[in-house]
Short mmCIF file of C-alpha atoms and ligand atoms in Angstrom, two decimals:
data_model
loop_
_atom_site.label_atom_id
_atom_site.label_comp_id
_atom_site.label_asym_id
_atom_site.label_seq_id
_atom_site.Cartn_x
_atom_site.Cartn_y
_atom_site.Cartn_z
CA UNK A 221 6.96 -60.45 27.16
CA UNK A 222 9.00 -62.99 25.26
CA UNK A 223 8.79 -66.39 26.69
CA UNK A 224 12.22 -67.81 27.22
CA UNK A 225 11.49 -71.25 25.94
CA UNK A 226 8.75 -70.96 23.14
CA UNK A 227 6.53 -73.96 23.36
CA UNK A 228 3.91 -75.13 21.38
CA UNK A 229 1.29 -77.69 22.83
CA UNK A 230 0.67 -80.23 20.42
CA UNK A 231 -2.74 -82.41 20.21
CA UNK A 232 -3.41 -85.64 18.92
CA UNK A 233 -5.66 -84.09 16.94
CA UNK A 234 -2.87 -82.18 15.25
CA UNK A 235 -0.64 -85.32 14.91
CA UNK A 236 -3.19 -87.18 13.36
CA UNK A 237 -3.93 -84.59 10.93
CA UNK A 238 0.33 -83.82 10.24
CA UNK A 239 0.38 -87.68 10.01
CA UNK A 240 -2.59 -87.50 7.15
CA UNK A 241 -0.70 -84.51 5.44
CA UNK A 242 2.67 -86.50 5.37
CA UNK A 243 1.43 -89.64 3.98
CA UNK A 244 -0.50 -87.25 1.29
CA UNK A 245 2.97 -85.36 0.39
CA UNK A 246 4.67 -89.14 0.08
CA UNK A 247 1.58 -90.34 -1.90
CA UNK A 248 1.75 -87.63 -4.48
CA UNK A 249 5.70 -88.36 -5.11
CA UNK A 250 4.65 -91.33 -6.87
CA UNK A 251 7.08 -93.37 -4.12
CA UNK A 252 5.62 -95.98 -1.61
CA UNK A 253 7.99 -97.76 1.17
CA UNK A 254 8.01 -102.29 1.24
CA UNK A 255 8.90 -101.06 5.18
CA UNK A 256 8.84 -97.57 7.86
CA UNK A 257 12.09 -97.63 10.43
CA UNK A 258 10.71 -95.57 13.55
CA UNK A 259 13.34 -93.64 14.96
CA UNK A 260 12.54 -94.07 18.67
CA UNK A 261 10.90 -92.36 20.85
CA UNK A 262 9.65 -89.54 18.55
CA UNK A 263 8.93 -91.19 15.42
CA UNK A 264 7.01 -94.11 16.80
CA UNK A 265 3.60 -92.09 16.89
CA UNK A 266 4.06 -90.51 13.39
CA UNK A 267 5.39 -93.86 11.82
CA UNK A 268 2.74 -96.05 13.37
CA UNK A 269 0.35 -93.18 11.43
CA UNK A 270 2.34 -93.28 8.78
CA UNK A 271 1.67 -97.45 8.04
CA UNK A 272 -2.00 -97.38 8.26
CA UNK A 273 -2.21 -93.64 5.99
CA UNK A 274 -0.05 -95.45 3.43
CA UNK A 275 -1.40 -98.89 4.00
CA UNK A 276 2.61 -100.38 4.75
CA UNK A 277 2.39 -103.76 7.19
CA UNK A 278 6.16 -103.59 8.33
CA UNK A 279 7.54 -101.46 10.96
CA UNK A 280 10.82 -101.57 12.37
CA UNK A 281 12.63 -99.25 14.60
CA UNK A 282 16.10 -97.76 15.37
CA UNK A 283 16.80 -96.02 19.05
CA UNK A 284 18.74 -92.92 19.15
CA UNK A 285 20.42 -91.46 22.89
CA UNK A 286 22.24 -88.49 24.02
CA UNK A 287 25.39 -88.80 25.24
CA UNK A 288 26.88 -86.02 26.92
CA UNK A 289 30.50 -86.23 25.94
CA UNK A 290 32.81 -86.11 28.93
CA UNK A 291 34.33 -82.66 29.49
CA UNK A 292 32.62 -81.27 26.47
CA UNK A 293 28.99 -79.55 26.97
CA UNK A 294 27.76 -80.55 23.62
CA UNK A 295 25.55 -83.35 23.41
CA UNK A 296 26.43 -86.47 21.20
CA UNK A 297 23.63 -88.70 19.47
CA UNK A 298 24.58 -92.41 19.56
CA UNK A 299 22.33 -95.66 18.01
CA UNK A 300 21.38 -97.58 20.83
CA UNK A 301 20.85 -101.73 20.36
CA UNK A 302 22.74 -101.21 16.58
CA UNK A 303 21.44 -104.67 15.20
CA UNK A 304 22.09 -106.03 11.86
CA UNK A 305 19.44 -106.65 9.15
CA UNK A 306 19.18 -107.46 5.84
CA UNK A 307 17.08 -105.08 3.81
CA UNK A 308 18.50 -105.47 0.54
CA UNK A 309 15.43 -106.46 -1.41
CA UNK A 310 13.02 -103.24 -0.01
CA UNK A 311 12.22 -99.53 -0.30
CA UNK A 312 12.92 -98.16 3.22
CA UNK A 313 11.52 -95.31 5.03
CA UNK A 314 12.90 -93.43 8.46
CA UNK A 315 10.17 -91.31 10.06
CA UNK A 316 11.22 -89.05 12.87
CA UNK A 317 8.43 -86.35 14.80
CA UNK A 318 10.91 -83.61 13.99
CA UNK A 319 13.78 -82.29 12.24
CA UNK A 320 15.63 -80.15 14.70
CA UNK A 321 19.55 -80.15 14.40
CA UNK A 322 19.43 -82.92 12.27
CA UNK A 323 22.26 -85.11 14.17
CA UNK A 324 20.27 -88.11 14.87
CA UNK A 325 18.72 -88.00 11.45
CA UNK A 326 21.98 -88.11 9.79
CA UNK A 327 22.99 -91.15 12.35
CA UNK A 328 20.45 -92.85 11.86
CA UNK A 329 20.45 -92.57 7.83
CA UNK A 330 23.94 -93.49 8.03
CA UNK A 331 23.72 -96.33 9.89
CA UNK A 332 20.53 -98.46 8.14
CA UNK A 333 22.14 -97.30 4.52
CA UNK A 334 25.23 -98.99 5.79
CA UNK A 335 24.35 -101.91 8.18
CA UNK A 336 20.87 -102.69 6.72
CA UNK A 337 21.44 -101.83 2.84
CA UNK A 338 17.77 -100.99 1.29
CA UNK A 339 17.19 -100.88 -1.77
CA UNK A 340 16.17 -97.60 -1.31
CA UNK A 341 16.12 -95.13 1.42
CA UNK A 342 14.33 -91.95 2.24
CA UNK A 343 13.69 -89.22 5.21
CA UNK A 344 9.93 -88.06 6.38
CA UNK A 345 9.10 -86.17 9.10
CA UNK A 346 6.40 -84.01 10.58
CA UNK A 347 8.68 -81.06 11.07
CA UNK A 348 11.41 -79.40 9.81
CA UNK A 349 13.20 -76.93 10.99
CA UNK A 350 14.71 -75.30 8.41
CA UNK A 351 16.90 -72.58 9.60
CA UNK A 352 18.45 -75.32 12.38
CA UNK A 353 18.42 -78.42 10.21
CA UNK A 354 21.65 -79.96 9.05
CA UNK A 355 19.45 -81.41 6.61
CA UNK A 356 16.30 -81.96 4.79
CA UNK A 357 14.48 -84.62 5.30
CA UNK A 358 13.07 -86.03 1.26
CA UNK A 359 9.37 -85.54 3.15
CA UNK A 360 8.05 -83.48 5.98
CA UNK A 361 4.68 -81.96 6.37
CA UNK A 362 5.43 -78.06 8.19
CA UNK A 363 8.24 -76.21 7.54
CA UNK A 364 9.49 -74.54 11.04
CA UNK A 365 10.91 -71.22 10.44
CA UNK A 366 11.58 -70.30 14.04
CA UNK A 367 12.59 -72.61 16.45
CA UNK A 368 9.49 -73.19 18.95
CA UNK A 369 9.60 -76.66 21.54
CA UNK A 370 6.82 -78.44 19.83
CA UNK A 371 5.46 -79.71 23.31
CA UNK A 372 3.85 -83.36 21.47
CA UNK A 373 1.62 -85.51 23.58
CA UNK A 374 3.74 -88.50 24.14
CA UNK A 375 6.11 -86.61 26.05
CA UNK A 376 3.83 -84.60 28.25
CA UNK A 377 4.45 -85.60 31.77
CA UNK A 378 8.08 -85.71 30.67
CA UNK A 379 8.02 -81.77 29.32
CA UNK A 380 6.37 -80.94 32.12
CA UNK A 381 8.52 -82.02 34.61
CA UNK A 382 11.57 -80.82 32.94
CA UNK A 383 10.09 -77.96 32.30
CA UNK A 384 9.24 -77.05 35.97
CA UNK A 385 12.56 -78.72 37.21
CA UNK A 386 14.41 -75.83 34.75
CA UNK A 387 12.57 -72.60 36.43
CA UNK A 388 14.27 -74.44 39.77
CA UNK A 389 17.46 -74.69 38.55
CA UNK A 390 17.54 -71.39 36.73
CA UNK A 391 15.32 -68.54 37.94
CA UNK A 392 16.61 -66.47 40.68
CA UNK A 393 13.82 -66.53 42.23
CA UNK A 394 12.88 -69.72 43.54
CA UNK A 395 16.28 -69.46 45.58
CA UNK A 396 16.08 -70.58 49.27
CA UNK A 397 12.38 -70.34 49.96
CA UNK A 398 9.21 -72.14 48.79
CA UNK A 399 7.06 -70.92 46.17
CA UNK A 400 3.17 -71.00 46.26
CA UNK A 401 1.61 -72.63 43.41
CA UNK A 402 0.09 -69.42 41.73
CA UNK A 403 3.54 -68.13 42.35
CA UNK A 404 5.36 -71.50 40.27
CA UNK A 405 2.51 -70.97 37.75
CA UNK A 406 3.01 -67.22 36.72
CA UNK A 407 6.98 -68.05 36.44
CA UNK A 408 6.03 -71.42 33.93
CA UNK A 409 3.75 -68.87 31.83
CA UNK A 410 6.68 -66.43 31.43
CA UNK A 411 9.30 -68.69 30.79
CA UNK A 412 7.71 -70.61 27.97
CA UNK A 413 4.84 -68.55 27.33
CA UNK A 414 2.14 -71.74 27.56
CA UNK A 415 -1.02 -71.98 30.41
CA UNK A 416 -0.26 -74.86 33.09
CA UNK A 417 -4.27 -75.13 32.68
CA UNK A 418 -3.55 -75.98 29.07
CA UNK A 419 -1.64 -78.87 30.23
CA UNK A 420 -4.81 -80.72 31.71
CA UNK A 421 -4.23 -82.96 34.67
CA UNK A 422 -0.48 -83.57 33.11
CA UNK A 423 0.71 -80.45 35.22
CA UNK A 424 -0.93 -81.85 38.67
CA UNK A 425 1.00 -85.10 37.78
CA UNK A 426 4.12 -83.81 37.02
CA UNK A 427 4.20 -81.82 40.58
CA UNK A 428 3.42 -84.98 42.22
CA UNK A 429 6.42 -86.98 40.49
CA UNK A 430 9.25 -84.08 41.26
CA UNK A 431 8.22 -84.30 45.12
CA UNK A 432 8.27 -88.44 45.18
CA UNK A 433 11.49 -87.92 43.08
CA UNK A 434 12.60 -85.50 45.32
CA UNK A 435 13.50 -83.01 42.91
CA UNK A 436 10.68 -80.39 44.68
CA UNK A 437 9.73 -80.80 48.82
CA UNK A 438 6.42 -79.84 49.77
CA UNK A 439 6.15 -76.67 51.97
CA UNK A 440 2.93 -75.79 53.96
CA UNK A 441 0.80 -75.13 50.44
CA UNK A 442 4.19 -74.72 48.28
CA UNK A 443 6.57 -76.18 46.83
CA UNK A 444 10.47 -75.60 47.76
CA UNK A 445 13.95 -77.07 45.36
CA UNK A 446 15.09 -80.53 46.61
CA UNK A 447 17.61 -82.63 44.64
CA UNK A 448 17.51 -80.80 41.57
P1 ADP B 112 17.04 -84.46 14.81
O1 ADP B 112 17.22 -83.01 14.55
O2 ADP B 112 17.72 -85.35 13.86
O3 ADP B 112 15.63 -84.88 15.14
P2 ADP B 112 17.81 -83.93 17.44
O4 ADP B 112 18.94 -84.57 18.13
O5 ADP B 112 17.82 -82.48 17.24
O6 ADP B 112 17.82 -84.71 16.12
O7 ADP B 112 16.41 -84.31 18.13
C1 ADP B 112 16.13 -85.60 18.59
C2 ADP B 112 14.72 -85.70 19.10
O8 ADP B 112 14.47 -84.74 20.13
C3 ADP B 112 13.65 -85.37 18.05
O9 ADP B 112 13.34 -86.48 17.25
C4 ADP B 112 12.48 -84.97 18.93
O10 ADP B 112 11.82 -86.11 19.45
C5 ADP B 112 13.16 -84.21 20.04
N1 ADP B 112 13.22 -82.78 19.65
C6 ADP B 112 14.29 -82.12 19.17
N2 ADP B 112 13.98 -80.83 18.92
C7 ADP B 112 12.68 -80.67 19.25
C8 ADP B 112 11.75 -79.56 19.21
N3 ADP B 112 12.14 -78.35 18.79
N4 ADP B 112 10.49 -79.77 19.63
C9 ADP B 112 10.12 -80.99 20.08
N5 ADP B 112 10.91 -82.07 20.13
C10 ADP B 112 12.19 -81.92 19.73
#
């Protein structure tokens, strides 16, 4: 069966070698940044790579948020902590993990162009998802051709939890009576198609933090919704 939510687990090992194979396509363009802007949180990882592949001593960083607009359901990105620099005499770089809808991308192009004026400015990330993307970044290592959750190791316990918290919320099944934890596990593995087991001890971690959150109660060996 389908998984609902197709995720892919990423490894360091994998970032480390997308990293590699990003600072190789930027190498071969013949172009080399003075500085990498991080877009946080995603980019951080890839652009910390990025300055030691491509030997670049400056990093700086711009933070991007979701704002759920008020009576609207679609999401809104928004520059958090929008401070003013002077870039005027340097080649710039913006490194993001992923290109997914491309909003915060665009924002935060828009924004440094504007407010911090390189002398140049250019897009690199791992991923792109091409079919999705409001644009394309000028590097990026993998083209995505179907969207897939890319399930990257700095946001593990984070996934995790979200992801369990969303069966919850959503399956029918978990309605008004506890769950045991083979029973929590077989619904994970159909809804986005990945092993908890392949989740190491991330998945006993994340159980732990929805109960002293209070977003799952313990029940005899299972687990029942709390706050959700
Ligand atoms: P953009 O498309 O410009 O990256 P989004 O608003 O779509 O902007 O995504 C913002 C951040 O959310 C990404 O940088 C990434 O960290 C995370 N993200 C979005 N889509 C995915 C995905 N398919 N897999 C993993 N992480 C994602």
């Amino acid at each position: 069966m389908k998984p609902k939510v197709p995720v892919k687990i990423v490894t360091w090992e994998e970032i480390v070698e997308w990293s590699r194979g990003l600072a190789e396509v930027i190498e071969k363009s013949g172009w080399k940044p003075d500085v990498i802007i991080a877009v946080a949180r995603g980019g951080y990882v890839p652009a910390r790579l990025l300055c030691d592949f491509l030997d670049v001593t400056d990093l700086l960083s711009v933070q991007s948020q979701h704002w759920v607009e008020a009576a609207k359901a679609a999401e809104k990105a928004i520059l958090k902590f929008p401070y003013k620099l002077d870039l005027s005499d340097l080649k710039a770089l913006i490194v993001d993990d992923i290109v997914d809808t491309g909003d915060t991308l665009i924002l935060a192009r828009d924004f440094v162009s504007k407010e911090w004026r390189p002398k140049e400015l250019k897009i690199a990330a791992l991923q792109w998802i091409s079919p999705v993307a409001k644009i394309k970044p000028d590097y990026y290592y993998l083209e995505v051709k179907e969207w897939i959750w890319f399930q990257y190791p700095w946001t593990r316990l984070e996934d995790t939890m979200q992801f369990i918290t969303r069966i919850f919320r959503e399956d029918p099944r978990t309605k008004g009576r506890a769950l045991s934890i083979d029973e929590i596990k077989s619904l994970f593995m159909e809804w986005y198609g990945i092993k908890p087991e392949d989740l190491g001890f991330y998945w006993d971690l994340a159980l732990r933090r929805l109960v002293e959150k209070g977003v799952l109660v313990k029940d005899g060996e299972g687990f029942r919704a709390g706050r959700l």
